[in-house]
XYZ file of C-alpha atoms in Angstrom:
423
model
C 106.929 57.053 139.065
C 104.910 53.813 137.689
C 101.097 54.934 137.872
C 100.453 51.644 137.644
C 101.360 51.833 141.115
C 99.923 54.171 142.405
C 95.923 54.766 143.032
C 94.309 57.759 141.675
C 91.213 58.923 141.020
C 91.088 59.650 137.262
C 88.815 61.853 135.556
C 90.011 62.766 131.669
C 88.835 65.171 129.386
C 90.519 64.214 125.841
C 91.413 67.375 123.264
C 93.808 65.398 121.202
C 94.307 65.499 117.668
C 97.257 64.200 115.468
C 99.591 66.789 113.978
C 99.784 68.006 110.220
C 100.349 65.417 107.888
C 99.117 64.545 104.871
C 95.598 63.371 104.900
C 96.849 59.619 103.389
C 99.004 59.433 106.390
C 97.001 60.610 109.106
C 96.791 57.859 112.187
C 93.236 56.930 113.297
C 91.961 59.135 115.970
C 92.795 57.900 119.399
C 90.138 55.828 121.217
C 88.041 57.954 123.287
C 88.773 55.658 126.483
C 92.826 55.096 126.207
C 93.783 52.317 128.404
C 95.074 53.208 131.368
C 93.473 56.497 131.960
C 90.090 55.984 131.450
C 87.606 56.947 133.720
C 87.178 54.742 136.256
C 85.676 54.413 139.898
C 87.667 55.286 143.100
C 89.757 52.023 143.814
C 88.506 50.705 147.139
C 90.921 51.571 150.603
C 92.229 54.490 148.427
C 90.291 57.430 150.524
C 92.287 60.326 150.717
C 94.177 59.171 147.766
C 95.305 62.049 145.039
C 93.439 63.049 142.214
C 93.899 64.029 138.490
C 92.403 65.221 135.232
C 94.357 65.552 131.977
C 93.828 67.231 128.777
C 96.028 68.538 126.164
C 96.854 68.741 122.290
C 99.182 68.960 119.212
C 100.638 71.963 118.224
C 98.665 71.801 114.744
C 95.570 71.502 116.136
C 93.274 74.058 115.995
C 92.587 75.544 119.609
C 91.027 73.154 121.774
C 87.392 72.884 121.830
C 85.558 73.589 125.468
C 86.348 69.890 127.554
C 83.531 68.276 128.804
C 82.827 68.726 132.408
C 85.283 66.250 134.648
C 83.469 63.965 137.077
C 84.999 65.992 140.312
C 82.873 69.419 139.606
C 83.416 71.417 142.745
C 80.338 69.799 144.166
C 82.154 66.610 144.781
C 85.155 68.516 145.788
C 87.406 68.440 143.058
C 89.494 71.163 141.971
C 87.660 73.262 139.289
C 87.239 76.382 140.143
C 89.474 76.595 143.256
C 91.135 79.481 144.144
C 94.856 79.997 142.871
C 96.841 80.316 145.696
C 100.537 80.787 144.199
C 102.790 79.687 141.492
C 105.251 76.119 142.324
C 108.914 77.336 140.698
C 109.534 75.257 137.385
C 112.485 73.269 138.852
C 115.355 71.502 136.502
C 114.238 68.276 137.924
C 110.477 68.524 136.825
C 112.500 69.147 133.254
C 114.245 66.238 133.682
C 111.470 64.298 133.633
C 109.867 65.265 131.125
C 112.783 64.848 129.097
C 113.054 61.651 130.037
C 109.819 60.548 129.594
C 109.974 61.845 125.903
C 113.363 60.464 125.022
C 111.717 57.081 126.888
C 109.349 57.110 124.526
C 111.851 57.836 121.535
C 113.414 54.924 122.214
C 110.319 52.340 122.215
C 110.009 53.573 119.407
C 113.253 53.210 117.792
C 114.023 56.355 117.206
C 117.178 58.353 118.817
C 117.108 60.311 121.470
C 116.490 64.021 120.925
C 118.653 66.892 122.717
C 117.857 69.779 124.848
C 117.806 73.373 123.339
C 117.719 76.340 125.645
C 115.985 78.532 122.996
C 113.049 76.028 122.251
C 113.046 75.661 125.874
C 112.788 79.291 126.780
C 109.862 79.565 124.168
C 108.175 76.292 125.732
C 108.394 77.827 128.886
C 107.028 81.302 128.274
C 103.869 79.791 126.450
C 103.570 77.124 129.424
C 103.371 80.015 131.760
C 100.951 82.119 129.724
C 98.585 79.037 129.860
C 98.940 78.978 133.816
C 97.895 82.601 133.353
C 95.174 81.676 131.876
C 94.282 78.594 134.121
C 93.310 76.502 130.558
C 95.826 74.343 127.709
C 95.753 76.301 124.499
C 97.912 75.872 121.495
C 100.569 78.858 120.641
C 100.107 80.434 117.513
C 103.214 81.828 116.761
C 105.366 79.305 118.313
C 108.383 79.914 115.863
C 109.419 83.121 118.105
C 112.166 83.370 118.665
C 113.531 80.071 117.799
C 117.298 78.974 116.536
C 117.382 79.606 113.263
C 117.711 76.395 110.586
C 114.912 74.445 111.728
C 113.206 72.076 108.908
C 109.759 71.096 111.325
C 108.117 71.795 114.223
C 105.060 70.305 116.325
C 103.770 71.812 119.717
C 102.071 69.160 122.466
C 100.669 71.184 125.488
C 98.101 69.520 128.284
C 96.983 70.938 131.746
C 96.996 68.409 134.758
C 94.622 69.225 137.811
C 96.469 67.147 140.744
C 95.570 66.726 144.388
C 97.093 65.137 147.540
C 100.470 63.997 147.924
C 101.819 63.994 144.364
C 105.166 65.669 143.855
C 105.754 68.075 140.910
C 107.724 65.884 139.153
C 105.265 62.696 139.192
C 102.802 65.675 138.065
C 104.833 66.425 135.010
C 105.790 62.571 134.488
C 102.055 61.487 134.131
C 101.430 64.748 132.490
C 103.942 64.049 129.588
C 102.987 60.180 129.440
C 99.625 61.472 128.823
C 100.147 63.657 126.182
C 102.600 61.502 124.285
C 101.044 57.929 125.409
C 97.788 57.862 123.173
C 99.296 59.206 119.676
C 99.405 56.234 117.596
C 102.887 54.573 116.986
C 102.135 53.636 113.273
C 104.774 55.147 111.181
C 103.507 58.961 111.032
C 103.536 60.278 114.503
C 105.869 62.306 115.919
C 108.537 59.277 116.925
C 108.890 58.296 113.049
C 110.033 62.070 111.975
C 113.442 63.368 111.823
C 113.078 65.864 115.030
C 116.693 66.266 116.491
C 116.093 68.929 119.317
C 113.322 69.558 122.246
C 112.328 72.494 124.280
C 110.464 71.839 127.600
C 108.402 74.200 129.381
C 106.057 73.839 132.930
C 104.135 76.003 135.265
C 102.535 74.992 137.983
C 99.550 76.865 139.567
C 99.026 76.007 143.113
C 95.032 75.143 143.770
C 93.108 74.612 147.228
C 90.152 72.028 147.462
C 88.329 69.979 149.678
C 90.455 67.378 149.269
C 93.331 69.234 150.443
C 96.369 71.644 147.923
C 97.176 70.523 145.023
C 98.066 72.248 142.019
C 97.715 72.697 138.000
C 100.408 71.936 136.095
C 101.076 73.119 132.187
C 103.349 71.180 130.132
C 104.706 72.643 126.801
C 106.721 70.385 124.333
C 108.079 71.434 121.154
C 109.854 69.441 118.383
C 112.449 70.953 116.184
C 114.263 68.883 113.523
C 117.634 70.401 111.918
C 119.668 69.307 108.666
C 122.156 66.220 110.150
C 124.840 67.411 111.336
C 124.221 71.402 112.299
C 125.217 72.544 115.208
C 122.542 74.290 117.190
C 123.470 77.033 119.689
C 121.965 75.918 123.208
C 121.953 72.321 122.775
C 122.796 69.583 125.350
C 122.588 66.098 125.809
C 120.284 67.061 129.049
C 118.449 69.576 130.461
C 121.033 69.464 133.567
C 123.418 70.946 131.551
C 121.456 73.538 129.642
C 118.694 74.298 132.193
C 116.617 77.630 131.371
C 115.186 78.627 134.324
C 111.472 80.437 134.130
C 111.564 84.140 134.144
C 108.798 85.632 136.200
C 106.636 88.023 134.175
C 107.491 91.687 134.733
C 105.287 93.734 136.307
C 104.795 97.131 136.032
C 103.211 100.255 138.307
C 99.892 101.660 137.661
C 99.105 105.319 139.312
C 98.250 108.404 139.225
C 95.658 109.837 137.221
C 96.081 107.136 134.237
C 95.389 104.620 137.196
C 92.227 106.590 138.244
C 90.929 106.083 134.175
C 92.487 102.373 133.979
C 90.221 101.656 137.155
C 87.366 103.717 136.300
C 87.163 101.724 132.878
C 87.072 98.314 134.435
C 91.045 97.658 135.064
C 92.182 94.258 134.270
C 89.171 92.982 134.112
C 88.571 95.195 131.346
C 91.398 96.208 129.443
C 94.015 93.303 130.593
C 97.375 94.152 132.560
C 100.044 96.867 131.695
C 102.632 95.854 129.044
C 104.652 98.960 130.750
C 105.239 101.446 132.810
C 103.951 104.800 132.280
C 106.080 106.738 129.702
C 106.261 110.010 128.644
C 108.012 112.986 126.696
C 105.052 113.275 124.374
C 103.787 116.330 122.587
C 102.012 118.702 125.080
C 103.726 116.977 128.200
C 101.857 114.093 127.448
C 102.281 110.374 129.024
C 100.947 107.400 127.999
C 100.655 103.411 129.015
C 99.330 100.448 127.263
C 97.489 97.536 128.460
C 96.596 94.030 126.643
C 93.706 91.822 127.266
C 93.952 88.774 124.431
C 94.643 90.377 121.857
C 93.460 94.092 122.177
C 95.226 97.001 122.810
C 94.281 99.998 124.582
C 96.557 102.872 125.648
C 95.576 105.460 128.279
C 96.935 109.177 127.526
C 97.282 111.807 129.711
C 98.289 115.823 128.910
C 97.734 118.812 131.508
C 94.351 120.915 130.295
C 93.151 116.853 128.273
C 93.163 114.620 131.099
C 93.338 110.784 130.842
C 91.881 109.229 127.962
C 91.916 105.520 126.160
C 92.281 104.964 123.067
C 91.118 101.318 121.814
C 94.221 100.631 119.390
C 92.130 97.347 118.065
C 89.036 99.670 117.069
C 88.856 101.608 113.786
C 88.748 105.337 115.371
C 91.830 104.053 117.016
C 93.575 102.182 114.242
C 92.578 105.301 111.673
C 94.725 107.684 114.724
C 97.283 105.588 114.447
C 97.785 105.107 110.807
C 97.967 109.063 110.998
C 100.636 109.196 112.778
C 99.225 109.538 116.167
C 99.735 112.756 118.329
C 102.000 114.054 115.842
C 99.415 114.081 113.301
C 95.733 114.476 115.013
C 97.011 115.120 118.531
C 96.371 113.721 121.631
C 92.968 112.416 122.737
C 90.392 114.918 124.428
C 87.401 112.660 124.851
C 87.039 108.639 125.129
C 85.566 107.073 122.444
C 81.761 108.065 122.289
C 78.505 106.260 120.761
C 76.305 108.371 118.412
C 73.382 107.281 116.954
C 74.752 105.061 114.074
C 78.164 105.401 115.179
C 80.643 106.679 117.742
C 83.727 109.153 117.645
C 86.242 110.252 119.406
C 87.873 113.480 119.453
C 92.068 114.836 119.388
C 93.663 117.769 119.708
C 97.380 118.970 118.750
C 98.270 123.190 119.335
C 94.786 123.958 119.873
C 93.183 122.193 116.970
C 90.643 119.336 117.892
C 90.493 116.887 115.223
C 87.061 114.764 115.676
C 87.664 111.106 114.215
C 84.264 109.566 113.368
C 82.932 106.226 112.394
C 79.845 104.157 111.018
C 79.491 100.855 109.449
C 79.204 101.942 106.157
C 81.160 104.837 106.223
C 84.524 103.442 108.633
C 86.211 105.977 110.278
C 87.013 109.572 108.903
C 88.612 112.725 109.954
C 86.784 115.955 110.406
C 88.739 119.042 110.943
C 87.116 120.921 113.363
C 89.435 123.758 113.386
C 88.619 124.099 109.573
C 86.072 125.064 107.254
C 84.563 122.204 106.281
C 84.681 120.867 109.589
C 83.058 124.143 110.830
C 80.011 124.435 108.205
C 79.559 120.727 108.919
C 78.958 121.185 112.179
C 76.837 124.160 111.487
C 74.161 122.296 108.852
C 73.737 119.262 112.141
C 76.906 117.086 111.826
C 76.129 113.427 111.246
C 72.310 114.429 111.956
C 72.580 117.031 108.787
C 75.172 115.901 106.345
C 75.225 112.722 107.954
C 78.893 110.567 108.592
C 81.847 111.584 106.415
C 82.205 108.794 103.595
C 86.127 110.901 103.137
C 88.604 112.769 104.583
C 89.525 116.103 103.368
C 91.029 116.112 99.338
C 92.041 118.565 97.076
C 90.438 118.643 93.822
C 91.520 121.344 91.261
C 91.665 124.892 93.411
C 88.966 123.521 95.667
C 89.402 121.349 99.375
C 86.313 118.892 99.404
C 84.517 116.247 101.831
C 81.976 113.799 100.992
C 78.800 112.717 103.466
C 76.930 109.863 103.470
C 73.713 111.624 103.467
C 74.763 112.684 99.665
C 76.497 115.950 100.048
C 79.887 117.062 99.325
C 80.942 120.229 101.155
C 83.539 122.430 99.283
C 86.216 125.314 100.153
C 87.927 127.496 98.109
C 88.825 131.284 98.054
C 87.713 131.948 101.623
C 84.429 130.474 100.896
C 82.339 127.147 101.762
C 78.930 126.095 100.216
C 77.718 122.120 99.575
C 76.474 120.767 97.045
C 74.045 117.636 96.835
């Protein structure tokens, strides 16, 4: 497809930045109005004509900063904020052109032409989907995953394209990788002048509803590897026709029952993100358990006969100090949610009977207190956090005695069948 020949309505919102190199190197920024896809007014006997705003970025960018608001808000009947109504399948063909597109540009540039990997393409892919997920362009932090071993350098480019009317997905992904790869400076320390050897491709395309008819969102991912001459790479091919990786949907996974009930009750996805699996179980005290992910917090739901369902907030302290214990095979499974105090909050376990109460305030973190015991039992006795105040330590042994410290200055000891406290 030649945009010059073809009318569109453009509206851009720029996020690019050059990749890592050394500051003596780095290429001037980009102009703010490249030509070619700067904003410009509707071209006249061009009504009904389709629409499109780009944005992307570099893999060593930081993430990209909030775009300015595109000239088609939804008030003018563009397409931001319109309901998702489906996915488009990533086909080999909208690969294909972005492939050729890049290895287009390789060669303008004088550089030769790099090959298809099915391993960088199955991690382009998987990231390109999690942006659709999203519905926004972000960079992948961790884009080495899972990648061939042997590789020298890497550099991400990712964009989001917002198209109406009559385009095809593979014009979409065509001006989508011109766009990313068009307005990075040819001068000698972009990516066409390093030694990258191999490319992984990834798309997902969201499909979108608007006033000016469907359209959809398309997410490109682009990664560069570059390999010592002459190694062989598993999964490499001179084109993506050869080596195609098709997208693999997303699993999905059941969520009932009474841990259903408590996912709901606490919000559901809206909350605590999706399930990362199904219910599982075989845990002490017939327990079951299932974690869910929103971002990049963690929060598993447990569920015993005689405890009920419970969450535990993995990413919190309570929750990281139960885990670092060893989780129900130390403290036990949970009784109660995690619970605000004045000062703090705390959450409570249990394991053969014994309830182990897990507390936490800023200046204290989070502790154990051994309810079953007797320093947990005189604690609660003199007023718990109210009397002794937050414990500043777990239970420790010191000579023939068992002690715990408070943050209101008292240590409570045990020995000999006896507890007292001292201040």
């Amino acid at each position: 497809m030649n945009l010059a020949r073809t009318a569109l309505v453009v509206s851009t919102t720029f996020a690019l930045l050059l990749g890592a190199v050394p500051a003596a190197l780095a290429a001037p920024t980009p102009p703010a109005d490249p030509p070619g896809l700067s904003e410009s007014p509707e071209p006249s006997g061009t009504a009904g004509a389709p629409a499109l705003s780009l944005h992307g970025g570099s893999g060593s960018d930081a993430a990209p900063a909030p775009a300015p608001a595109a000239t088609e808000g939804p008030a003018a009947g563009g397409l931001a904020g319109a309901a998702s109504a489906g996915a488009h399948p990533t086909t080999v063909e909208d690969i294909t052109e972005a492939f050729k597109v890049v290895n287009d540009h390789r060669r303008q540039a004088k550089r030769a032409p790099l090959v298809y990997n099915t391993a960088l393409s199955r991690n382009a892919q998987q990231w390109a989907e999690t942006m659709a997920g999203a519905r926004k362009e972000s960079r992948n932090p961790d884009p080495w995953a899972g990648a061939p071993a042997g590789g020298v350098r890497m550099d991400q480019y990712y964009g989001k394209g917002v198209f109406t009317g009559a385009f095809e997905g593979v014009e979409a992904v065509e001006a989508l990788a011109h766009y990313l790869l068009d307005f990075f400076p040819r001068n000698g320390t972009d990516q066409f002048a390093r030694d990258l050897t191999h490319l992984g491709i990834g798309v997902s395309h969201v499909a979108t509803s608007g006033s000016r008819g469907p359209g959809w969102e398309t997410y490109l991912t682009i990664y560069y590897y570059a390999y010592p001459a002459g190694q062989a790479v598993p999964g490499s091919f001179a084109s993506p026709a050869q080596g195609f990786v098709p997208p693999v949907a997303a699993p999905t996974y059941a969520v009932r029952g009474a841990i259903g009930t408590k996912y709901q009750r606490l919000g559901g996805s809206s909350v605590l993100g999706e399930p990362t699996m199904n219910e599982r179980g075989g845990l002490v005290d017939g327990g079951v358990y299932q974690q869910f992910r929103k971002g990049t917090r963690t929060t598993t739901i447990y569920w015993a006969p005689g405890y009920g369902a419970m969450a535990v907030k993995n990413y919190g302290s309570i929750g990281g100090r139960w885990v670092a214990a060893g989780r129900e095979h130390n403290f036990g499974l949970p009784v109660t949610d995690e619970r605000p105090v004045p000062g703090g909050a705390y959450q409570v376990f249990r394991r053969d009977g014994r309830s182990t109460m897990v507390m936490w305030s800023p200046g204290t973190g989070s502790r154990a207190i051994k309810q079953y015991g007797a320093i947990g039992r005189a604690w609660k006795a003199a007023g718990s956090e109210r009397g002794w105040g937050f414990p500043t330590t777990d239970e420790y042994r010191s000579g023939a005695e068992v002690r715990q410290r408070f943050s209101k200055g008292y240590t409570a000891h045990y020995a000999a069948g006896r507890t007292w406290a001292t201040r």
